[in-house]
Each structure stands twice: as structure tokens, then as C-alpha cells.
Coordinates of C-alpha atoms and ligand atoms in Angstrom, one line a residue:
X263 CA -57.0 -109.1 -100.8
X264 CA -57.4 -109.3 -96.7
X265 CA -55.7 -112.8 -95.1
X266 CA -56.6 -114.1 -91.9
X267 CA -55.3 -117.1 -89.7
X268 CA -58.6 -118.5 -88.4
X269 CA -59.8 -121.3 -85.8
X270 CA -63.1 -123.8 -86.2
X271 CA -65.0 -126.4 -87.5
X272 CA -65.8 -126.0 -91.0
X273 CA -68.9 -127.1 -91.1
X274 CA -69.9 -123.6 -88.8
X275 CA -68.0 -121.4 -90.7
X276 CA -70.2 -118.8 -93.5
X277 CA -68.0 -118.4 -96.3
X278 CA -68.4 -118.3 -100.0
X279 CA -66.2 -121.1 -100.6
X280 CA -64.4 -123.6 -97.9
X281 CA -61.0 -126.3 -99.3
X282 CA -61.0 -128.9 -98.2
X283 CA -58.7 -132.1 -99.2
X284 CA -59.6 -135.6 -100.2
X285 CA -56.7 -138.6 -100.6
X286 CA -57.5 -141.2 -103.1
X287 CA -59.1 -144.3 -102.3
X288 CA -62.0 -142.5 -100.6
X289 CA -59.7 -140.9 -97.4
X290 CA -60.8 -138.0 -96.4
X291 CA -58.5 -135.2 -94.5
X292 CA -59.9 -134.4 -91.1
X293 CA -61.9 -131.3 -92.1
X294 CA -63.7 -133.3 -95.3
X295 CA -64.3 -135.9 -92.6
X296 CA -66.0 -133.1 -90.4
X297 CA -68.3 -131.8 -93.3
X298 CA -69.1 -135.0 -94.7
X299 CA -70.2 -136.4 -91.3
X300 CA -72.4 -133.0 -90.7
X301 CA -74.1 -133.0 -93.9
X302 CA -74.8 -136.7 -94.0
X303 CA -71.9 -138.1 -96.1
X304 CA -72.5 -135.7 -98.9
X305 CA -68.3 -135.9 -99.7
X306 CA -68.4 -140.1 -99.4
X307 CA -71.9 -139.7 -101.4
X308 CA -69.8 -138.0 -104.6
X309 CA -66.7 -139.9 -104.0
X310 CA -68.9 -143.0 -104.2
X311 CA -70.5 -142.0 -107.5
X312 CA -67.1 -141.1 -109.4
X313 CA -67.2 -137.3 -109.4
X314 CA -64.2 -137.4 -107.1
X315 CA -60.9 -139.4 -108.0
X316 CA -58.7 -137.9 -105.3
X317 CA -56.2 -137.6 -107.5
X318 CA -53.4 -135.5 -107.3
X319 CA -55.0 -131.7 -108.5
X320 CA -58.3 -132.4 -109.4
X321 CA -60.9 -130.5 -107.8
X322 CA -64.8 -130.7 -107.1
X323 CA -66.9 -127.8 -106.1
X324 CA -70.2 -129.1 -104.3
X325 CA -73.1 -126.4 -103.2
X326 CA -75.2 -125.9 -100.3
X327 CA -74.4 -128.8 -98.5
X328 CA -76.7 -129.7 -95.8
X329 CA -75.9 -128.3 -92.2
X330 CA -73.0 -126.7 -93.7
X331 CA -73.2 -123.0 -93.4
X332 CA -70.5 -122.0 -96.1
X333 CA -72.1 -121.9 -99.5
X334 CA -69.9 -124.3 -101.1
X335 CA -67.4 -126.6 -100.4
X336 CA -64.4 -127.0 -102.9
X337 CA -62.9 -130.3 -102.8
X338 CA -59.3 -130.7 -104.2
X339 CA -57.3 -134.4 -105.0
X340 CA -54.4 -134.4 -103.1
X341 CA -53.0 -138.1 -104.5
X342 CA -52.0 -141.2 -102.1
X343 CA -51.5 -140.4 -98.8
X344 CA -48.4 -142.3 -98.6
X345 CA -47.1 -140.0 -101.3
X346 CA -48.1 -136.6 -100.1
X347 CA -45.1 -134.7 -99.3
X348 CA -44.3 -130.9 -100.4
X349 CA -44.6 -131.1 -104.1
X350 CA -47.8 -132.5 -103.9
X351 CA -48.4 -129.8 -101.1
X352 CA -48.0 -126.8 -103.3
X353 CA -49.8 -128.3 -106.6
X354 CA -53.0 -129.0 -104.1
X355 CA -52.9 -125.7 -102.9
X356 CA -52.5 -124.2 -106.6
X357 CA -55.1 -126.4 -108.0
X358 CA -57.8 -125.2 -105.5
X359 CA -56.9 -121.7 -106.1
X360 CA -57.3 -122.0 -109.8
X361 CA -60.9 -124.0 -109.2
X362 CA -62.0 -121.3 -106.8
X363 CA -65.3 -120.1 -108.8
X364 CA -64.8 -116.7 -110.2
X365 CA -68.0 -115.5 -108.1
X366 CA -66.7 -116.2 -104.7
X367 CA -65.2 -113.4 -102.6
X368 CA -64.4 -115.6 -99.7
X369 CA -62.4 -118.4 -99.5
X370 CA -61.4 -120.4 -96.2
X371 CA -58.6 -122.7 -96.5
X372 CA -58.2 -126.0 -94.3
X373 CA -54.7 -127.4 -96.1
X374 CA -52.7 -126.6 -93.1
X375 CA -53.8 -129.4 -91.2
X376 CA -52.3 -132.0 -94.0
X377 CA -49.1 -133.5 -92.7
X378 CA -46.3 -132.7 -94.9
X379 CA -42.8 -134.2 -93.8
X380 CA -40.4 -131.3 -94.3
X381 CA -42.5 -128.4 -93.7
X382 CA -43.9 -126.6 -90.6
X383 CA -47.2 -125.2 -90.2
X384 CA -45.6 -121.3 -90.8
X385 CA -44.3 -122.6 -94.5
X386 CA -47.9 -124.2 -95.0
X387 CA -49.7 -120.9 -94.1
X388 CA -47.1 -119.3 -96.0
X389 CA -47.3 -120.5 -99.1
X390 CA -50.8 -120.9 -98.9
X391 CA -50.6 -117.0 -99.2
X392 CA -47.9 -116.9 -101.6
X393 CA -49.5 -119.1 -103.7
X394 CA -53.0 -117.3 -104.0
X395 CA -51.1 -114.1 -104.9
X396 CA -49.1 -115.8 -107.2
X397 CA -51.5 -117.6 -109.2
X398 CA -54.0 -114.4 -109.1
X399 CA -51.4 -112.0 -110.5
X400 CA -52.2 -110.0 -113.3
X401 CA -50.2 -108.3 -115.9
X402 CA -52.3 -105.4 -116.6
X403 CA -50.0 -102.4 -116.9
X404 CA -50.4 -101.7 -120.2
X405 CA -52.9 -103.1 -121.7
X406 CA -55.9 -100.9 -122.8
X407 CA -58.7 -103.3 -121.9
X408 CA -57.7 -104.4 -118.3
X409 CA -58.8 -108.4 -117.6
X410 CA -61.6 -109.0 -115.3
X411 CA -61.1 -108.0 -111.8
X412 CA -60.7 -110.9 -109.5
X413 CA -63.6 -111.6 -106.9
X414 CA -61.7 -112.9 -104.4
X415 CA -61.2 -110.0 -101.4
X416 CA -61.3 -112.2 -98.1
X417 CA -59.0 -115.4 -97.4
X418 CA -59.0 -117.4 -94.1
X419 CA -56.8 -119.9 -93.5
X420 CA -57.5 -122.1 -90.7
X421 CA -55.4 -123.5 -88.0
X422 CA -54.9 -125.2 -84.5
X423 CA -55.8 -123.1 -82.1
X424 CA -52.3 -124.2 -80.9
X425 CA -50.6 -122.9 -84.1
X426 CA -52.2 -119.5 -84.4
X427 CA -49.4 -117.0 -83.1
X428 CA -46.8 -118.5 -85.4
X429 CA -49.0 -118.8 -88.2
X430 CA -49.9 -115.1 -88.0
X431 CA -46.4 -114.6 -88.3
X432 CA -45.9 -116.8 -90.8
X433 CA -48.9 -115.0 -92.8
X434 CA -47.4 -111.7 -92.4
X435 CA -43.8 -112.7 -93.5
X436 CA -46.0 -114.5 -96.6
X437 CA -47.6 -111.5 -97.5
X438 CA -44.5 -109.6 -96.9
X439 CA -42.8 -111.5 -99.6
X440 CA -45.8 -111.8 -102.0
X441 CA -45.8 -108.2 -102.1
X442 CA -42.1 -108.4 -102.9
X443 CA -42.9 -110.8 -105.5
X444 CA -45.1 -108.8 -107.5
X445 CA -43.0 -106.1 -107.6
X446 CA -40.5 -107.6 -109.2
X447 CA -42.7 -109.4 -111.3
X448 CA -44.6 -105.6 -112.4
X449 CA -41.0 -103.9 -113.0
X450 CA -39.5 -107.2 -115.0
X451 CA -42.9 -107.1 -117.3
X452 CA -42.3 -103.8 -117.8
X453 CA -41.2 -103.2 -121.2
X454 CA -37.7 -101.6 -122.2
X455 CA -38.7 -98.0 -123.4
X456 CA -40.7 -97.7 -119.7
X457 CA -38.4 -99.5 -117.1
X458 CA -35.4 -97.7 -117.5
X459 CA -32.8 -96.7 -115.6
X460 CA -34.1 -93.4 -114.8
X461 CA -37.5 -95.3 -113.8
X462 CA -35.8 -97.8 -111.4
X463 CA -34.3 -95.3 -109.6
X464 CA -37.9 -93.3 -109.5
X465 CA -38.9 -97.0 -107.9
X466 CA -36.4 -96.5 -105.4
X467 CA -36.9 -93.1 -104.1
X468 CA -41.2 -94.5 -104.1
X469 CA -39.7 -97.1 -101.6
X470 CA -38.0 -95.0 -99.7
X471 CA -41.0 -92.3 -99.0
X472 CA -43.6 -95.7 -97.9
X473 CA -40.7 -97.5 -95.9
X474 CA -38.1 -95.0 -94.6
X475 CA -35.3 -96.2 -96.5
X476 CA -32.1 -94.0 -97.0
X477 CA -31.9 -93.7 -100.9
X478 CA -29.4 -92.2 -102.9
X479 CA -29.6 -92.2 -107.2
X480 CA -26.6 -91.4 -109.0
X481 CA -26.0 -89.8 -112.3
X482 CA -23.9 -90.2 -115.0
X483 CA -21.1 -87.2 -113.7
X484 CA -21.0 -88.9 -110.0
X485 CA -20.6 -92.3 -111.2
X486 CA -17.5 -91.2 -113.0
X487 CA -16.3 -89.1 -110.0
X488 CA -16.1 -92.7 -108.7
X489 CA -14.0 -94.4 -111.1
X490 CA -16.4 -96.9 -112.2
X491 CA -14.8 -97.6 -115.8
X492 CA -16.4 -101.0 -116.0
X493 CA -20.0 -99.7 -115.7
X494 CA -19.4 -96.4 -117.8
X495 CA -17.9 -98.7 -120.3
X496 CA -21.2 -100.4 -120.4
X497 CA -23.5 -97.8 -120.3
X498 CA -21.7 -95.5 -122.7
X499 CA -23.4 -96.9 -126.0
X500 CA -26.9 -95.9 -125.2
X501 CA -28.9 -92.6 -124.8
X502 CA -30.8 -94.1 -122.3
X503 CA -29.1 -91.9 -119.2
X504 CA -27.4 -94.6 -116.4
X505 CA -28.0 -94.6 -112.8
X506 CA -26.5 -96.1 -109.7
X507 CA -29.2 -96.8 -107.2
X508 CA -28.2 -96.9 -103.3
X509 CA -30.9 -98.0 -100.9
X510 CA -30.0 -98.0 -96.8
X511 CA -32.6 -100.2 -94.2
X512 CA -31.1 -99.5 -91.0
X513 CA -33.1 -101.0 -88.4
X514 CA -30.4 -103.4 -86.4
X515 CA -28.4 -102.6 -84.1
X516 CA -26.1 -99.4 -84.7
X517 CA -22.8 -101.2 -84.6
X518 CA -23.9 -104.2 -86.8
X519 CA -22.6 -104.3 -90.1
X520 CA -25.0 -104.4 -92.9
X521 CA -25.6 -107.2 -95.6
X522 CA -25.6 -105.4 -99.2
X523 CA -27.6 -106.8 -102.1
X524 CA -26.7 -106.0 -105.4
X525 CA -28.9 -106.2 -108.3
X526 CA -28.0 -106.8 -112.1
X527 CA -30.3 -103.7 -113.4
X528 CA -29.5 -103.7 -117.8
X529 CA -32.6 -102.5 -118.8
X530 CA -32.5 -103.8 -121.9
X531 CA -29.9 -106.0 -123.0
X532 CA -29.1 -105.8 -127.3
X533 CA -25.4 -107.4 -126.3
X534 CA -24.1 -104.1 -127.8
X535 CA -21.4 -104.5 -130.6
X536 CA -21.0 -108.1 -130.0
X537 CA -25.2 -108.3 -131.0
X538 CA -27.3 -110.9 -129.9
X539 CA -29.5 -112.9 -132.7
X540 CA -32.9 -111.5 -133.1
X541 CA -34.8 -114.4 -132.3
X542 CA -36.0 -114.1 -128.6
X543 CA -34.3 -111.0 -127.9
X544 CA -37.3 -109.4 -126.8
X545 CA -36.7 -111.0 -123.3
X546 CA -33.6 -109.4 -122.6
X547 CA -35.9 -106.7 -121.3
X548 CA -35.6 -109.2 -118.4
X549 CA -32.3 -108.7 -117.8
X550 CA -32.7 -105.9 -114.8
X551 CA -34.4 -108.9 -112.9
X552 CA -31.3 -108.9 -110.3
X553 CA -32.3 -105.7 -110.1
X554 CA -35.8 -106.1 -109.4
X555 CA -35.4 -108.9 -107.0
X556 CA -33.4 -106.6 -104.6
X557 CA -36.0 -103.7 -104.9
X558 CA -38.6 -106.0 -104.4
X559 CA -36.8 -107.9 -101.0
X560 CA -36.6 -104.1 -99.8
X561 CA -40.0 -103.9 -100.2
X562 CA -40.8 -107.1 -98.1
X563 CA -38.4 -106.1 -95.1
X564 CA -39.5 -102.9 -95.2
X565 CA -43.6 -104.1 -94.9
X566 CA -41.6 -107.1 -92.0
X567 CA -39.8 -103.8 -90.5
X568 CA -37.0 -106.4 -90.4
X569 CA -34.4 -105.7 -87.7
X570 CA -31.1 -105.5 -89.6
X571 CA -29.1 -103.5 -91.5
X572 CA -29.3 -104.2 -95.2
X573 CA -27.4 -102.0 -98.5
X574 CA -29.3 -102.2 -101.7
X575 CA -27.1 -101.1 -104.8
X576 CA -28.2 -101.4 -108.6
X577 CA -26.1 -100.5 -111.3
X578 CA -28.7 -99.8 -114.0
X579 CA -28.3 -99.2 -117.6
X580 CA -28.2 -100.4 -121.4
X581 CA -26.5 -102.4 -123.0
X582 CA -26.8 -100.9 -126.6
X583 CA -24.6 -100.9 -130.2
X584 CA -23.9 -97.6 -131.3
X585 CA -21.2 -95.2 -132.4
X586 CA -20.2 -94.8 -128.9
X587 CA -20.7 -98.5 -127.6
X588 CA -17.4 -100.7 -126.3
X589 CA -15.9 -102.5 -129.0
X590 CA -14.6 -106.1 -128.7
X591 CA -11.0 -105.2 -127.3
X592 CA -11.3 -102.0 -125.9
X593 CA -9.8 -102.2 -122.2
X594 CA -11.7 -100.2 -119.2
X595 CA -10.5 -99.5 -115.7
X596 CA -12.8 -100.9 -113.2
X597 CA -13.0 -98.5 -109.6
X598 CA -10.6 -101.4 -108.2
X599 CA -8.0 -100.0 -110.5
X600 CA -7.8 -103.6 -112.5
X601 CA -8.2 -103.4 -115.8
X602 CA -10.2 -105.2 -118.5
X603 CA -10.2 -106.5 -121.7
X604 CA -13.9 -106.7 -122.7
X605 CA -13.9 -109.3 -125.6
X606 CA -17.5 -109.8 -126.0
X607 CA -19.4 -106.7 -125.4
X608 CA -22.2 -109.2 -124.6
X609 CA -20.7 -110.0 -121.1
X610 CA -21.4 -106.6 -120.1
X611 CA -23.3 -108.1 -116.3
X612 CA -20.0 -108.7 -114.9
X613 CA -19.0 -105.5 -116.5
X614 CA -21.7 -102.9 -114.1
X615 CA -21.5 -105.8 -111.2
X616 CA -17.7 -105.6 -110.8
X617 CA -17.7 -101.7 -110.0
X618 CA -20.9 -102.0 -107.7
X619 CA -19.3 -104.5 -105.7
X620 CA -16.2 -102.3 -105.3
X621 CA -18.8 -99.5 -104.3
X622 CA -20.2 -101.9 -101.9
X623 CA -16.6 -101.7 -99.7
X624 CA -17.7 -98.3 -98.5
X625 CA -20.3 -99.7 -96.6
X626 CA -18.2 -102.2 -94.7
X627 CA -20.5 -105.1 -95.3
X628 CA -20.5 -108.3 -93.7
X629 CA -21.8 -110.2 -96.3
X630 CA -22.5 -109.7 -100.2
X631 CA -24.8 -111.1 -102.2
X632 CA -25.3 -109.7 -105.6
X633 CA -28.1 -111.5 -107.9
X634 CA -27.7 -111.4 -112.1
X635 CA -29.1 -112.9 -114.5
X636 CA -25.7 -113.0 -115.9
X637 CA -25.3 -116.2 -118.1
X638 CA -27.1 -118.2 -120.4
X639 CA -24.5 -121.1 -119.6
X640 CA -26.3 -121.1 -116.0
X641 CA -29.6 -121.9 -117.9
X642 CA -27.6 -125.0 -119.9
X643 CA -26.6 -126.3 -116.4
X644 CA -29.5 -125.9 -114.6
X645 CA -32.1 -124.9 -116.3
X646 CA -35.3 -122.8 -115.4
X647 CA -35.6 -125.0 -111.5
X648 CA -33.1 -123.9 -109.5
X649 CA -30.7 -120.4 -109.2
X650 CA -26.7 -121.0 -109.2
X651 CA -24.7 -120.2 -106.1
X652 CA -21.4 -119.4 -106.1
X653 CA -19.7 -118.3 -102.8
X654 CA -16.5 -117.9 -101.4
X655 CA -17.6 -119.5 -98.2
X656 CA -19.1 -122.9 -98.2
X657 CA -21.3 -121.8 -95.0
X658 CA -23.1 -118.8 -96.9
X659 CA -23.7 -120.9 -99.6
X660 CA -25.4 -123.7 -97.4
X661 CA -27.7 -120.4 -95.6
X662 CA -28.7 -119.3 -98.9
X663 CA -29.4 -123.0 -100.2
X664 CA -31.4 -123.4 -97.1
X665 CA -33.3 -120.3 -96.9
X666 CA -33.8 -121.0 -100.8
X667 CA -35.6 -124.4 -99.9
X668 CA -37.7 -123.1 -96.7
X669 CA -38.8 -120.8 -99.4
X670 CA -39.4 -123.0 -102.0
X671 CA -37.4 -121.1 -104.5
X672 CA -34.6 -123.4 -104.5
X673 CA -30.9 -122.9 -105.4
X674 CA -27.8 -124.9 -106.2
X675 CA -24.4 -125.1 -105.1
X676 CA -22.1 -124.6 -107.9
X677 CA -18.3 -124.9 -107.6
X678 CA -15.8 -121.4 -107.9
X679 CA -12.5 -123.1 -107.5
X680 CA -9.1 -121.8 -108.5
X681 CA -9.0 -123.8 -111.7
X682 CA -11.2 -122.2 -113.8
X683 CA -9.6 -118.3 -113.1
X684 CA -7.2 -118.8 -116.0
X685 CA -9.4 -118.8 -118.8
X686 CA -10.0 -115.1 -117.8
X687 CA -6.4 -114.5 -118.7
X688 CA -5.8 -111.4 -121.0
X689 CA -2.2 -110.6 -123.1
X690 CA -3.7 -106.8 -122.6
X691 CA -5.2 -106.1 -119.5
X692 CA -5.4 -107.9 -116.3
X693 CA -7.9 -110.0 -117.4
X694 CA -10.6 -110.3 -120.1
X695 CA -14.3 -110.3 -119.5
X696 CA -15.0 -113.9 -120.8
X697 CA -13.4 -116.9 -120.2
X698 CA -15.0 -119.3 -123.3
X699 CA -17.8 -121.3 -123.7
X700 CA -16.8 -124.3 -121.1
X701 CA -18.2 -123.3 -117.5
X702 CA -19.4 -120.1 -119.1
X703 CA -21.7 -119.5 -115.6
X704 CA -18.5 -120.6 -113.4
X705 CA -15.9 -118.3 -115.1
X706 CA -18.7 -115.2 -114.5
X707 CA -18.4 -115.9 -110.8
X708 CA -15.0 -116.4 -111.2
X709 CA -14.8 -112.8 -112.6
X710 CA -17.2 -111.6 -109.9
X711 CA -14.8 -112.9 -107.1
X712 CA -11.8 -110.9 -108.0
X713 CA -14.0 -107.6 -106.7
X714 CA -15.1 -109.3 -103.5
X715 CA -11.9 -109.7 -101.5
X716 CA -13.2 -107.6 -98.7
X717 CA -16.2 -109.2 -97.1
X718 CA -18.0 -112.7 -96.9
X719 CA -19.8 -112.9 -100.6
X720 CA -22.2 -114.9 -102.9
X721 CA -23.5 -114.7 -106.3
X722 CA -26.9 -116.0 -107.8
X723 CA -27.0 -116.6 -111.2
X724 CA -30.5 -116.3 -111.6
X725 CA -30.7 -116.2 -115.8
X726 CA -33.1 -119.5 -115.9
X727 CA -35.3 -118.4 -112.5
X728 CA -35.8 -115.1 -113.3
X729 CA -38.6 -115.7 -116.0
X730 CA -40.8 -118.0 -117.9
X731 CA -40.6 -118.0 -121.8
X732 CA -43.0 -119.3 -124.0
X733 CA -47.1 -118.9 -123.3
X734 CA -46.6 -118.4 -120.0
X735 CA -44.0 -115.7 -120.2
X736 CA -43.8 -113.4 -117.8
X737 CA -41.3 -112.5 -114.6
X738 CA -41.9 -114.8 -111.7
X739 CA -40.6 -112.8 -109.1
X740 CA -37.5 -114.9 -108.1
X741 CA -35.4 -115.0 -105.6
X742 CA -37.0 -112.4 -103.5
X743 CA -38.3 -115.3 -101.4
X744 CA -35.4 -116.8 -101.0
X745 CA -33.2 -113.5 -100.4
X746 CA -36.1 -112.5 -97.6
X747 CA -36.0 -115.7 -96.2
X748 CA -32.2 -115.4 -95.6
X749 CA -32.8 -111.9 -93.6
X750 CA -35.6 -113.0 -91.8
X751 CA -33.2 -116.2 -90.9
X752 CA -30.0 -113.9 -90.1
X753 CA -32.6 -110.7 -88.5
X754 CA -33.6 -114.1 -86.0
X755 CA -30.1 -115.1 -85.1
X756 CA -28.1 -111.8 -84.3
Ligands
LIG946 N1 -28.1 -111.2 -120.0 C1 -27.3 -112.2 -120.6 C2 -27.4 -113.6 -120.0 C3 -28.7 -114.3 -120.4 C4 -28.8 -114.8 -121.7 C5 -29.6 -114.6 -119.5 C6 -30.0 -115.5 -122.0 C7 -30.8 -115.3 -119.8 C8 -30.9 -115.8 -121.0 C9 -25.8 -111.8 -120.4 O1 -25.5 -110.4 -120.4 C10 -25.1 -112.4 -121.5 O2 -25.3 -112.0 -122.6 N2 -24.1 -113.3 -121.3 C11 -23.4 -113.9 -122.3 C12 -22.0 -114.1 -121.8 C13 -21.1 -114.6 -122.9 C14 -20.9 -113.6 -124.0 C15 -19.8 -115.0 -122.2 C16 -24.1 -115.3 -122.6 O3 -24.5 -116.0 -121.6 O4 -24.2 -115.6 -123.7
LIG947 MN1 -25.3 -109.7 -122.3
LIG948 ZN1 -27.0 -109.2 -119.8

């Protein structure tokens, strides 16, 4: 699909398909008010008659208007104008998208001029962009008879002639992202038996030919030259051979230290000896989603070019029962030298994160941020809306939160005090991987923190965000948004 930021009327623009917005009680945005004064009321003419409520979503498509030259002219409710803010925003925009008529291959998009309170014209073009992608995504990959193709090749999206330099920016940092998106929508829809370790790390090196990144995979007999007991512990139940995955984007200045991301890569996640019940567990093929949220941020700051230095490490493997697999009790030696008592062999996130954010020392980093979907306690708290934060600094918590809701994939502070580190206490080891079912997604971080003395660092718990269940199911691409969003932001201010 081709985007472009675009100027002028729209009753002189030839397109297959214009959007434009109508309010309820009969008000009409400015560019509806432009058409419907060119083609002699045509828009007050339907609203009149009761084909168009205005209502929040609903959508007309009206044909051959007279002394319009666009063929048709897509009308979409956007609610009381009192009430339009950024919710309503974003539905609008999905609603017209999902109305667009399956023949058109152009669309042009006047949506930008709607005041929103809270959101400049570069997040309206934005997600204007983000949205189309999203809502046009197809899961195709292996299915023998693919679904139709999708008509749509050309979108404009029209602005003030003003606004046009920072909306083209805004549309490349969109599509930048989008592309990021489906990435890590395509490798969290991939099933087990075909995204596996070995495969991530073929995605990696793929990324590193189209974007210059420095990439380095790891094998089994490397990660043990390193120490990493945690992860080995882990990865030592399945066949399925383990990788560490190091990606390097150094395009800041030399002397800049970099910002690592580290992604939660279990490729398929049975909860080894300590097994998970059957129903659902087909899902847990989700659980590389961390994972596939930091390849797929590479991805957009490598399409942005983003001037920064930024470390991408994934520990990636199974987590599988077996004859070889951990066993509740068994203690391993993490590559900080702590040791652990691994008491559910189902907690085994914490288990690969802990050694790659060791690892992640070597680089001198400024700041971590790893991204898991490590608990289903996070999912109890805050359900499928919003990704937990945890940080030890209350200032890279608020940047993430913030970059989260310029991208509207929206976080939540949660707390990581002191208090809850005792229930990790072990009588074996130096401490035991679970700390009970109260503030199950608190005492994860809690773990998390005790290998991230060395640098600024946050953790997203991202086990409700990640994907939807049900009819819908499917990854949804989160947080690369948000975690390009918070380069772009820091890329801007150093
Ligand atoms: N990958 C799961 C977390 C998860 C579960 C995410 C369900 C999304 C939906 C993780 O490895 C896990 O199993 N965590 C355990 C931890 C517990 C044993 C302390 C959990 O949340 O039950
Ligand atoms: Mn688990
Ligand atoms: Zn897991």
C-alpha cells in the first residue's frame, strides 16, 4: 500500500473513495461541508432523509455526486461534537476503513482536520496509517487458500497546507511502526513447530542484511561458555536447539551509550514439569511476543534510520516437560553467580530474562527495558488494555507511560517497592523463582530487579497486550508502538 500526505479541496480531488466526517444533529466537518455545498446539498439531502445518524461509527457510502470528481464519497458518524475526543478519533477512523468498499483502490482521507483535544496533527496522520494497516492485516501464512487480496493500493491523507512537513514525518514514523507491527503480529501467529528459536534468530540475521544491523546468534555451547544457568536451566528440557539473539543499531553518536531491549522469546511455553492445564494452552505459542516486539521495533528504526544506539537481545527457547526438563527444586546458577531455587518450572520468563539482562552489562547500557509476557497475574490486574511497568526509576517509567499514550498503546505504572522482595525468599538458594500467588506480576519484577543493578531499567509485562483470545485471536503487535515511540522521543532529545 503507497501513503501520501496531500493538500485540496475534496470536491477536486479524483479518487475512488474520499472520508469524510459528519457530527450528529446534521453538523458537518469542514470538508463534508465543502462537498455538500458543491454538489448541491447532496450530504444535508441524505442526512435529511435518515440514511445518516451521525452517530458514533456508522458510515454511508454515497456515489457520483454531482460536481464531485471522486467517485464516491464515504461518510462516517463521528458522535456529538461536544464528545469527540481521541477514543471517538480512532473508532471513526476504524469504522471508515472497515466501510471502505472492497472495489476501491484509492482512498483519500480528510479526518485530520477534526479537532481532537490531546492529539496533534502528526498522531492524527499517524494513526490514520496505523490504523488502515492494522485493520487490513491478514493472517495468511499458512493457510492453503489465501483470503482475497485487498484492493486498496493508494491512500492520501489530506492536510493544511501548513501541516504538511510534519505530517510527512509523522506518516513515515506511522508506517515505520506499522511495518513493525506486522512483524510481530506474523512471527507471534506463527505457530510453535515453525517459529522457533532457530527461526527467530533466521529473523534476525534477515534484519540485519535489509537494515545494517550488527547481529550475532548464539548456540547452545556459547551460551554455556557464558554462565547462563538460568536460561540453560530453561532450555534444557526440549529438543528444540536454544538461541541467544544479539542485534546492534549504531547510528548515534560514537560515545553515546546504547538503550538495550530485551525480548521474552519461549517459543512455546508447555510450563515444563510444573505443566499447564490443557485448556487454552495452544496460546502459549504467544509467549515469544517480548520477543517479537523487540525484533519488530528494530525493524521500524531501522526503516526511521533512527539516530541512536539501541542493543536488541532475545533469549529464545522452550519451555518443555521431559526426561531432562528442571524439576520443582532443582537450583541453577544464573551468569550473576546468584543462585536459584526454581519452584515452579512454570516461571521459567524470569528464568532466560535474568541471564540476558546480565548479558546486557557488557554493553554498558544506559537504559534497559526488557518486554515479557511474563505473568498471568498481570492480566488479573490489568487486563488485556494496558501493559505493566515496573521501573527502578520513577522518570523512565513516566517516558515509557508517555510514549505508550502518544502511541496509543497505553501502559501502567505499577509499584516494585522493597516489600514485596521477601516472598522470593528461598531456605536453598538465594532466592526462589516465585514469590506466591499475591502480586504474582509485582514479585516477577521484583525478581527481574535483582539482575539490573547496573543501569537505569524497566520492565513491561505485556501477558494481557500481547494478544487477543477468543474469535478474534491473533497477535496485535504490541508494544512496538510504544517502544518506537520512546526512541524516536529519546533519538529527538540527545
Ligand atoms: N507465559 C506465562 C505467563 C502467561 C500466562 C502469559 C497466561 C499470558 C497468559 C509465564 O511463563 C507463566 O507461566 N507464569 C506463571 C508464573 C507462576 C508460575 C508464578 C503464571 O503466570 O501462572
Ligand atoms: Mn510459564
Ligand atoms: Zn512463559
Amino acid at each position: 500500500m503507497e501513503f501520501s500526505i496531500k493538500i485540496g479541496n475534496p470536491e477536486k480531488q479524483r479518487n475512488d473513495c474520499l472520508i469524510v466526517g459528519v457530527f450528529e444533529n446534521k453538523k458537518l466537518s469542514a470538508s463534508a461541508e465543502l462537498i455538500d455545498v458543491a454538489s448541491g446539498n447532496a450530504i444535508s439531502a441524505v442526512i435529511k432523509a435518515g440514511d445518516m445518524s451521525g452517530d458514533l461509527a456508522a458510515t454511508l457510502l454515497m456515489h457520483q455526486l454531482p460536481n464531485v470528481m471522486a467517485k464516491r464519497v464515504l461518510l462516517v458518524g463521528l458522535g456529538k461534537q461536544s464528545e469527540f475526543g481521541v477514543k471517538q478519533y480512532l473508532k471513526a477512523i476504524r469504522a471508515a476503513v472497515k466501510a471502505l468498499p472492497k472495489v476501491a483502490k484509492e482512498a483519500g482521507f480528510y479526518l485530520t482536520e477534526l479537532p481532537v483535544t490531546g492529539m496533534t496533527v502528526q498522531e492524527k496522520t499517524a494513526q490514520i496509517a496505523e490504523i488502515i494497516l492494522d485493520a487490513t492485516y491478514q493472517i495468511n501464512a499458512l493457510k492453503s487458500k489465501k483470503a482475497e487480496a485487498i484492493a486498496l493500493k493508494k491512500v492520501a491523507i489530506f492536510v493544511e497546507k501548513a501541516q504538511e512537513a510534519e505530517a510527512k514525518t509523522a506518516l513515515a514514523q506511522g508506517l515505520a511502526i506499522a511495518e513493525g507491527v506486522r512483524m510481530a503480529k506474523d512471527l507471534g501467529n506463527l505457530p510453535g513447530n515453525v517459529c522457533t528459536p532457530t527461526y527467530l534468530g533466521k529473523q534476525a540475521k534477515q534484519l540485519s542484511k535489509d537494515y545494517g544491523f550488527k547481529v550475532e546468534v548464539l548456540d547452545k555451547a556459547q551460551i554455556e561458555k557464558l554462565g547462563m544457568g538460568a536460561f540453560l536451566g530453561v532450555a534444557q528440557g526440549s529438543d528444540e536447539p536454544m538461541r541467544l539473539i544479539v542485534l546492534q543499531h549504531q547510528k548515534g553518536k560514537k560515545e553515546q551509550k546504547p538503550i538495550a531491549l530485551v525480548g521474552k522469546g519461549i517459543t512455546f511455553d508447555t510450563g515444563g514439569i510444573s505443566l499447564k492445564p490443557g485448556s487454552e494452552m495452544d496460546e502459549m505459542k504467544y509467549d515469544m511476543c517480548g520477543a517479537a516486539s523487540v525484533l519488530g521495533t528494530f525493524k521500524a528504526i531501522g526503516e526511521l534510520d533512527l539516530p541512536i544506539n539501541a542493543v536488541g537481545i532475545i533469549p529464545t527457547c522452550d519451555n518443555m516437560p521431559s526426561g531432562k526438563a528442571l524439576k520443582p527444586g532443582d537450583i541453577v546458577t544464573s551468569m550473576s553467580g546468584q543462585t536459584i531455587e526454581v519452584l515452579n518450572t512454570d516461571a521459567e520468563g524470569r528464568l532466560v530474562l535474568c541471564d540476558a539482562l546480565t548479558y546486557a552489562e557488557k554493553f554498558e547500557p544506559s537504559t534497559v527495558v526488557d518486554v515479557a509476557t511474563l505473568t498471568g497475574a498481570c492480566v488479573i490486574a490489568l487486563g488485556h488494555h494496558a501493559s505493566a511497568v515496573y521501573s527502578s526509576q520513577d522518570a523512565l517509567a513516566a517516558e515509557l507511560i508517555a510514549a505508550g499514550e502518544a502511541a496509543h498503546d497505553r501502559a501502567w505504572h505499577m509499584p516494585l517497592w522493597d516489600d514485596y522482595q521477601p516472598q522470593l525468599d528461598s531456605n536453598f538458594a538465594d532466592m526462589a523463582n516465585i514469590g506466591g500467588r499475591a502480586g504474582g506480576s509485582i514479585t516477577a519484577a521484583c525478581f527481574l530487579s535483582r539482575f539490573t543493578k547496573k543501569y537505569d531499567w524497566a520492565h513491561l509485562d505485556i501477558a494481557g497486550t500481547a494478544w487477543k483470545s477468543g474469535k478474534a485471536k491473533g497477535g496485535t503487535g504490541r508494544p512496538v508502538p510504544l517502544l518506537t515511540t520512546f526512541l524516536i522521543k529519546r533519538a529527538a532529545n540527545h
